[in-house]
CSV table of C-alpha atoms in Angstrom, one decimal:
chain,number,residue,atom,x,y,z
A,1,UNK,CA,25.4,-18.1,-6.3
A,2,UNK,CA,23.8,-16.0,-3.7
A,3,UNK,CA,20.0,-16.2,-3.6
A,4,UNK,CA,19.2,-13.3,-6.5
A,5,UNK,CA,21.2,-15.1,-8.8
A,6,UNK,CA,19.6,-18.2,-8.2
A,7,UNK,CA,16.2,-16.5,-8.9
A,8,UNK,CA,17.1,-14.5,-11.6
A,9,UNK,CA,18.7,-17.7,-13.2
A,10,UNK,CA,15.4,-19.5,-12.8
A,11,UNK,CA,13.5,-16.9,-14.3
A,12,UNK,CA,16.3,-17.1,-17.1
A,13,UNK,CA,15.5,-20.4,-17.8
A,14,UNK,CA,12.3,-21.1,-16.9
A,15,UNK,CA,10.4,-17.5,-18.1
A,16,UNK,CA,7.1,-17.4,-16.9
A,17,UNK,CA,7.1,-21.6,-15.9
A,18,UNK,CA,9.3,-20.1,-12.8
A,19,UNK,CA,5.8,-18.2,-11.1
A,20,UNK,CA,4.6,-21.2,-9.2
A,21,UNK,CA,8.2,-21.8,-7.6
A,22,UNK,CA,8.5,-17.8,-7.4
A,23,UNK,CA,5.0,-17.6,-5.5
A,24,UNK,CA,5.9,-20.6,-3.6
A,25,UNK,CA,9.4,-18.8,-2.1
A,26,UNK,CA,7.4,-15.5,-1.7
A,27,UNK,CA,5.5,-17.3,0.8
A,28,UNK,CA,7.9,-19.9,2.6
A,29,UNK,CA,11.2,-18.5,2.7
A,30,UNK,CA,12.8,-15.1,4.8
A,31,UNK,CA,11.9,-12.0,4.3
A,32,UNK,CA,15.0,-11.5,2.3
A,33,UNK,CA,14.5,-14.0,-0.1
A,34,UNK,CA,10.4,-13.2,-0.3
A,35,UNK,CA,11.7,-9.6,-1.4
A,36,UNK,CA,13.9,-10.5,-4.5
A,37,UNK,CA,10.9,-13.0,-5.2
A,38,UNK,CA,8.3,-9.9,-4.8
A,39,UNK,CA,10.2,-7.9,-7.8
A,40,UNK,CA,11.0,-10.2,-9.8
A,41,UNK,CA,7.0,-11.3,-9.7
A,42,UNK,CA,6.0,-7.5,-10.5
A,43,UNK,CA,8.3,-7.4,-13.2
A,44,UNK,CA,6.2,-10.1,-14.6
A,45,UNK,CA,3.3,-8.7,-14.6
A,46,UNK,CA,-0.2,-9.9,-15.8
A,47,UNK,CA,1.3,-13.3,-16.4
A,48,UNK,CA,1.3,-13.9,-12.5
A,49,UNK,CA,-1.9,-12.9,-11.6
A,50,UNK,CA,-4.4,-16.9,-12.4
A,51,UNK,CA,-1.9,-18.6,-10.2
A,52,UNK,CA,-1.3,-15.9,-7.5
A,53,UNK,CA,-5.2,-15.7,-7.0
A,54,UNK,CA,-5.3,-18.8,-6.3
A,55,UNK,CA,-2.5,-18.6,-3.6
A,56,UNK,CA,-4.2,-16.2,-2.1
A,57,UNK,CA,-7.4,-17.9,-1.4
A,58,UNK,CA,-5.0,-20.6,0.2
A,59,UNK,CA,-5.7,-20.9,4.0
A,60,UNK,CA,-3.0,-22.9,4.4
A,61,UNK,CA,0.0,-20.4,3.8
A,62,UNK,CA,1.3,-18.8,6.9
A,63,UNK,CA,-1.2,-15.6,7.6
A,64,UNK,CA,2.3,-12.9,7.7
A,65,UNK,CA,3.4,-14.9,4.5
A,66,UNK,CA,-0.2,-14.6,2.7
A,67,UNK,CA,0.0,-10.8,3.1
A,68,UNK,CA,2.6,-10.7,0.6
A,69,UNK,CA,0.2,-11.8,-1.8
A,70,UNK,CA,-1.9,-9.0,-1.2
A,71,UNK,CA,0.7,-6.5,-1.6
A,72,UNK,CA,1.7,-8.2,-4.6
A,73,UNK,CA,-2.0,-8.3,-6.4
A,74,UNK,CA,-2.1,-4.3,-5.5
A,75,UNK,CA,0.9,-3.2,-7.0
A,76,UNK,CA,0.3,-5.5,-9.8
A,77,UNK,CA,-2.9,-3.8,-10.4
A,78,UNK,CA,-5.2,-6.0,-12.1
A,79,UNK,CA,-8.5,-5.8,-10.7
A,80,UNK,CA,-9.8,-9.1,-10.8
A,81,UNK,CA,-7.5,-9.7,-7.3
A,82,UNK,CA,-10.6,-7.5,-5.8
A,83,UNK,CA,-12.9,-9.8,-4.5
A,84,UNK,CA,-10.2,-11.7,-3.4
A,85,UNK,CA,-8.9,-9.7,-0.9
A,86,UNK,CA,-12.1,-8.7,0.3
A,87,UNK,CA,-12.3,-12.6,1.2
A,88,UNK,CA,-8.8,-12.1,2.6
A,89,UNK,CA,-10.1,-9.4,5.0
A,90,UNK,CA,-12.5,-12.4,6.6
A,91,UNK,CA,-9.1,-13.8,7.8
A,92,UNK,CA,-7.6,-11.2,10.0
A,93,UNK,CA,-8.8,-9.4,13.0
A,94,UNK,CA,-5.4,-7.4,13.5
A,95,UNK,CA,-5.7,-3.9,11.9
A,96,UNK,CA,-1.5,-4.1,10.5
A,97,UNK,CA,-2.5,-7.5,8.7
A,98,UNK,CA,-6.0,-5.2,7.9
A,99,UNK,CA,-4.2,-1.8,6.7
A,100,UNK,CA,-2.6,-3.7,4.0
A,101,UNK,CA,-5.1,-5.3,2.8
A,102,UNK,CA,-7.3,-1.9,2.3
A,103,UNK,CA,-4.4,0.0,0.9
A,104,UNK,CA,-4.0,-3.2,-1.8
A,105,UNK,CA,-7.9,-3.0,-2.5
A,106,UNK,CA,-7.2,1.2,-2.6
A,107,UNK,CA,-4.4,0.5,-5.4
A,108,UNK,CA,-6.9,-1.8,-7.4
A,109,UNK,CA,-9.8,1.4,-7.6
A,110,UNK,CA,-11.5,0.8,-4.2
A,111,UNK,CA,-10.4,4.2,-2.3
A,112,UNK,CA,-13.8,5.3,-1.3
A,113,UNK,CA,-15.2,2.2,-0.1
A,114,UNK,CA,-11.7,1.1,2.1
A,115,UNK,CA,-11.4,5.5,3.0
A,116,UNK,CA,-13.9,5.9,6.2
A,117,UNK,CA,-12.3,2.4,7.9
A,118,UNK,CA,-8.9,3.9,7.4
A,119,UNK,CA,-9.9,7.2,8.9
A,120,UNK,CA,-11.8,6.1,11.4
A,121,UNK,CA,-8.2,3.6,12.1
A,122,UNK,CA,-6.4,6.8,11.9
A,123,UNK,CA,-8.4,9.0,14.3
A,124,UNK,CA,-8.5,5.7,17.0
A,125,UNK,CA,-5.1,5.1,16.9
A,126,UNK,CA,-1.9,6.7,18.7
A,127,UNK,CA,1.0,4.1,17.3
A,128,UNK,CA,3.4,5.9,15.6
A,129,UNK,CA,4.6,2.9,12.7
A,130,UNK,CA,0.6,2.0,12.5
A,131,UNK,CA,0.3,5.7,12.0
A,132,UNK,CA,2.6,6.2,9.3
A,133,UNK,CA,1.1,2.5,7.7
A,134,UNK,CA,-2.3,4.9,7.3
A,135,UNK,CA,-0.9,7.4,5.9
A,136,UNK,CA,0.4,5.7,3.5
A,137,UNK,CA,-2.9,3.4,2.6
A,138,UNK,CA,-5.2,6.1,3.1
A,139,UNK,CA,-2.3,8.1,-0.1
A,140,UNK,CA,-3.4,5.2,-1.9
A,141,UNK,CA,-7.2,6.0,-2.3
A,142,UNK,CA,-6.9,9.0,-3.8
A,143,UNK,CA,-9.9,10.5,-2.5
A,144,UNK,CA,-11.1,14.5,-1.1
A,145,UNK,CA,-11.8,12.1,2.4
A,146,UNK,CA,-8.3,10.9,2.6
A,147,UNK,CA,-6.9,14.7,1.7
A,148,UNK,CA,-9.4,16.2,4.7
A,149,UNK,CA,-7.8,13.8,7.3
A,150,UNK,CA,-4.5,14.1,6.1
A,151,UNK,CA,-4.9,17.9,6.7
A,152,UNK,CA,-6.1,17.4,9.7
A,153,UNK,CA,-3.2,15.3,10.9
A,154,UNK,CA,-0.9,17.4,10.0
A,155,UNK,CA,-2.6,20.1,11.7
A,156,UNK,CA,-2.6,18.0,15.0
A,157,UNK,CA,0.0,19.6,17.9
A,158,UNK,CA,0.9,16.4,18.8
A,159,UNK,CA,1.9,15.4,15.1
A,160,UNK,CA,5.7,15.3,14.6
A,161,UNK,CA,8.0,16.9,11.9
A,162,UNK,CA,8.5,13.9,10.3
A,163,UNK,CA,5.1,12.5,10.2
A,164,UNK,CA,4.4,16.0,9.1
A,165,UNK,CA,6.5,15.9,6.1
A,166,UNK,CA,5.4,12.2,5.3
A,167,UNK,CA,1.6,13.9,5.1
A,168,UNK,CA,2.8,15.8,2.8
A,169,UNK,CA,4.2,13.3,0.9
A,170,UNK,CA,0.8,11.3,0.9
A,171,UNK,CA,-1.3,14.7,0.0
A,172,UNK,CA,0.9,15.1,-3.0
A,173,UNK,CA,0.9,11.6,-3.8
A,174,UNK,CA,-3.1,12.3,-4.1
A,175,UNK,CA,-3.0,15.6,-6.2
A,176,UNK,CA,-0.4,13.9,-8.6
A,177,UNK,CA,-3.2,11.6,-9.5
A,178,UNK,CA,-6.3,13.8,-8.9
A,179,UNK,CA,-5.4,17.2,-9.8
A,180,UNK,CA,-9.0,18.4,-9.2
A,181,UNK,CA,-8.5,18.1,-5.6
A,182,UNK,CA,-6.2,21.1,-4.9
A,183,UNK,CA,-8.9,23.4,-5.0
A,184,UNK,CA,-10.7,21.1,-2.0
A,185,UNK,CA,-7.1,21.1,-0.4
A,186,UNK,CA,-7.4,25.0,-0.6
A,187,UNK,CA,-11.2,25.0,0.7
A,188,UNK,CA,-10.2,23.4,4.2
A,189,UNK,CA,-9.1,25.6,6.6
A,190,UNK,CA,-5.5,25.2,6.6
A,191,UNK,CA,-5.5,23.9,2.8
A,192,UNK,CA,-3.6,27.3,1.9
A,193,UNK,CA,-1.1,26.4,4.1
A,194,UNK,CA,-0.6,23.0,3.5
A,195,UNK,CA,-0.5,23.9,-0.3
A,196,UNK,CA,2.3,26.4,1.0
A,197,UNK,CA,4.3,23.7,2.5
A,198,UNK,CA,3.6,21.3,-0.2
A,199,UNK,CA,5.1,23.8,-2.8
A,200,UNK,CA,8.6,24.4,-0.4
A,201,UNK,CA,8.8,20.2,-0.1
A,202,UNK,CA,8.6,20.0,-3.9
A,203,UNK,CA,11.7,22.7,-4.2
A,204,UNK,CA,13.7,20.9,-1.5
A,205,UNK,CA,13.5,17.4,-2.9
């Protein structure tokens, strides 16, 4: 029996009683097992939240594994996790980890509170992997500030074709949740060009 079958069996036999086991596996096992547990916990939704919040406060968990908890909280979408995520921010000084937490906060409705920090990180950072992570986080803020920052990145001559496609995806994600920001996009000096590319991009995909 492989790990995924084993985890599915735990869920089938124990139901919500499996949550503590899955959370423990999420933060203590290899990345493949953690991903399987992540998906299983996500499917369980709100029933996971009380134990998830308790786990998020634990300082005994490996810091990298603890970020899975932040990501899960953002995906589940329960706003009770917001103060716990702000607490977690104090324990991380590296930008990569902070961005994961900022993105989770953005998904929970804190976009306007974190967007300026994300834009600052985007403007200051040339690391391509980190830049992609920042584009994803900005697309979760649903903010006009993010639209402007992404439009500026799209126009930057140093931005390669694949990153531009990722930027378009990010802007599309924001506009799909806040349709009124399309007018804001069009008010930017390169907004019409981006809107046209968005239309073409949607046709191609």
